[in-house]
Amino acid sequence: GTRELFQECEAAGVPVVISSAGFSDVIEGMLARGGVNLPPPPPPGSRGRKGGVYVHANRMVFDGDGRLCDFEPPLVHRQSKADSYMVLC
């Protein structure tokens, strides 16, 4: 299934970009639960991903008590999802 497809892409050096207006924390958790290895987040402004699965979605920020208090900018919405490839690759 999906994990094998992602592994084939990684082995071939093809990056997979998942762009969503959802929450990266949820997407990354589901991928990890499915056995998909995620590379560390790329440094801001870096280019030229070689392979791996990259998630471009809204990242939640929690306070010291574990309550949601904000989202990391920039927010991803349906009009900005097309920009994901340019941000990550």
PDB file of C-alpha atoms in Angstrom:
ATOM      1  CA  GLY A   1       0.000   0.000   0.000  1.00  0.00           C
ATOM      2  CA  THR A   2       0.890   3.524   0.824  1.00  0.00           C
ATOM      3  CA  ARG A   3       3.943   2.778   2.973  1.00  0.00           C
ATOM      4  CA  GLU A   4       5.494   0.719   0.178  1.00  0.00           C
ATOM      5  CA  LEU A   5       4.820   3.473  -2.363  1.00  0.00           C
ATOM      6  CA  PHE A   6       6.496   6.036  -0.096  1.00  0.00           C
ATOM      7  CA  GLN A   7       9.478   3.692   0.399  1.00  0.00           C
ATOM      8  CA  GLU A   8       9.843   3.247  -3.387  1.00  0.00           C
ATOM      9  CA  CYS A   9       9.758   7.021  -3.887  1.00  0.00           C
ATOM     10  CA  GLU A  10      12.346   7.564  -1.160  1.00  0.00           C
ATOM     11  CA  ALA A  11      14.651   4.911  -2.623  1.00  0.00           C
ATOM     12  CA  ALA A  12      14.356   6.596  -6.022  1.00  0.00           C
ATOM     13  CA  GLY A  13      15.060  10.031  -4.525  1.00  0.00           C
ATOM     14  CA  VAL A  14      11.562  11.312  -5.287  1.00  0.00           C
ATOM     15  CA  PRO A  15      10.091  13.555  -2.589  1.00  0.00           C
ATOM     16  CA  VAL A  16       6.446  13.085  -1.644  1.00  0.00           C
ATOM     17  CA  VAL A  17       4.692  16.265  -0.512  1.00  0.00           C
ATOM     18  CA  ILE A  18       1.437  15.979   1.415  1.00  0.00           C
ATOM     19  CA  SER A  19      -0.273  19.358   1.342  1.00  0.00           C
ATOM     20  CA  SER A  20      -3.275  19.818   3.579  1.00  0.00           C
ATOM     21  CA  ALA A  21      -5.236  22.588   5.266  1.00  0.00           C
ATOM     22  CA  GLY A  22      -5.533  20.120   8.155  1.00  0.00           C
ATOM     23  CA  PHE A  23      -3.171  19.650  11.082  1.00  0.00           C
ATOM     24  CA  SER A  24       0.379  18.412  10.568  1.00  0.00           C
ATOM     25  CA  ASP A  25       0.410  16.875  14.054  1.00  0.00           C
ATOM     26  CA  VAL A  26      -2.494  14.579  13.116  1.00  0.00           C
ATOM     27  CA  ILE A  27      -1.190  13.737   9.631  1.00  0.00           C
ATOM     28  CA  GLU A  28       2.332  12.973  10.884  1.00  0.00           C
ATOM     29  CA  GLY A  29       0.907  10.836  13.701  1.00  0.00           C
ATOM     30  CA  MET A  30      -1.150   8.790  11.248  1.00  0.00           C
ATOM     31  CA  LEU A  31       1.832   8.345   8.936  1.00  0.00           C
ATOM     32  CA  ALA A  32       4.073   7.252  11.824  1.00  0.00           C
ATOM     33  CA  ARG A  33       1.411   4.816  13.016  1.00  0.00           C
ATOM     34  CA  GLY A  34       1.381   3.366   9.492  1.00  0.00           C
ATOM     35  CA  GLY A  35       5.150   2.848   9.575  1.00  0.00           C
ATOM     36  CA  VAL A  36       6.098   5.780   7.340  1.00  0.00           C
ATOM     37  CA  ASN A  37       9.445   7.323   8.272  1.00  0.00           C
ATOM     38  CA  LEU A  38       9.436  11.107   8.169  1.00  0.00           C
ATOM     39  CA  PRO A  39      12.676  13.033   7.706  1.00  0.00           C
ATOM     40  CA  PRO A  40      13.388  15.874  10.138  1.00  0.00           C
ATOM     41  CA  PRO A  41      11.686  19.155   9.202  1.00  0.00           C
ATOM     42  CA  PRO A  42      13.688  21.060   6.576  1.00  0.00           C
ATOM     43  CA  PRO A  43      15.367  24.311   7.615  1.00  0.00           C
ATOM     44  CA  PRO A  44      13.411  27.405   6.540  1.00  0.00           C
ATOM     45  CA  GLY A  45      14.226  28.471   3.009  1.00  0.00           C
ATOM     46  CA  SER A  46      16.126  25.284   2.129  1.00  0.00           C
ATOM     47  CA  ARG A  47      15.541  23.640  -1.253  1.00  0.00           C
ATOM     48  CA  GLY A  48      16.312  20.420  -3.101  1.00  0.00           C
ATOM     49  CA  ARG A  49      14.688  17.571  -1.178  1.00  0.00           C
ATOM     50  CA  LYS A  50      16.051  14.212  -2.272  1.00  0.00           C
ATOM     51  CA  GLY A  51      13.388  11.814  -1.065  1.00  0.00           C
ATOM     52  CA  GLY A  52      11.085  11.170   1.827  1.00  0.00           C
ATOM     53  CA  VAL A  53       7.622  12.271   2.852  1.00  0.00           C
ATOM     54  CA  TYR A  54       7.134  15.941   3.699  1.00  0.00           C
ATOM     55  CA  VAL A  55       4.000  17.362   5.277  1.00  0.00           C
ATOM     56  CA  HIS A  56       2.936  20.933   4.574  1.00  0.00           C
ATOM     57  CA  ALA A  57      -0.001  21.614   6.873  1.00  0.00           C
ATOM     58  CA  ASN A  58      -0.997  23.704   9.865  1.00  0.00           C
ATOM     59  CA  ARG A  59       1.192  23.047  12.909  1.00  0.00           C
ATOM     60  CA  MET A  60      -0.418  23.499  16.306  1.00  0.00           C
ATOM     61  CA  VAL A  61       1.297  25.348  19.178  1.00  0.00           C
ATOM     62  CA  PHE A  62       0.486  24.328  22.747  1.00  0.00           C
ATOM     63  CA  ASP A  63       1.045  26.190  26.011  1.00  0.00           C
ATOM     64  CA  GLY A  64       2.746  24.718  29.084  1.00  0.00           C
ATOM     65  CA  ASP A  65      -0.525  23.100  30.180  1.00  0.00           C
ATOM     66  CA  GLY A  66      -0.980  21.316  26.857  1.00  0.00           C
ATOM     67  CA  ARG A  67      -3.745  23.594  25.597  1.00  0.00           C
ATOM     68  CA  LEU A  68      -3.842  24.715  21.993  1.00  0.00           C
ATOM     69  CA  CYS A  69      -2.942  28.402  21.944  1.00  0.00           C
ATOM     70  CA  ASP A  70      -1.882  29.187  18.363  1.00  0.00           C
ATOM     71  CA  PHE A  71      -0.764  27.908  14.977  1.00  0.00           C
ATOM     72  CA  GLU A  72       2.673  28.373  13.434  1.00  0.00           C
ATOM     73  CA  PRO A  73       2.629  30.734  10.467  1.00  0.00           C
ATOM     74  CA  PRO A  74       2.039  30.647   7.615  1.00  0.00           C
ATOM     75  CA  LEU A  75      -1.430  29.134   7.785  1.00  0.00           C
ATOM     76  CA  VAL A  76      -2.244  26.659   5.044  1.00  0.00           C
ATOM     77  CA  HIS A  77      -5.652  27.045   3.416  1.00  0.00           C
ATOM     78  CA  ARG A  78      -7.214  25.851   0.187  1.00  0.00           C
ATOM     79  CA  GLN A  79      -5.829  28.750  -1.872  1.00  0.00           C
ATOM     80  CA  SER A  80      -2.280  28.309  -0.546  1.00  0.00           C
ATOM     81  CA  LYS A  81      -1.960  24.522  -0.877  1.00  0.00           C
ATOM     82  CA  ALA A  82      -0.621  24.818  -4.439  1.00  0.00           C
ATOM     83  CA  ASP A  83       2.365  26.705  -3.020  1.00  0.00           C
ATOM     84  CA  SER A  84       3.437  23.663  -0.969  1.00  0.00           C
ATOM     85  CA  TYR A  85       5.671  22.231  -3.631  1.00  0.00           C
ATOM     86  CA  MET A  86       7.536  25.522  -3.988  1.00  0.00           C
ATOM     87  CA  VAL A  87       7.950  25.760  -0.212  1.00  0.00           C
ATOM     88  CA  LEU A  88       9.288  22.238   0.246  1.00  0.00           C
ATOM     89  CA  CYS A  89      11.054  21.235  -2.973  1.00  0.00           C
TER      90      CYS A  89
END
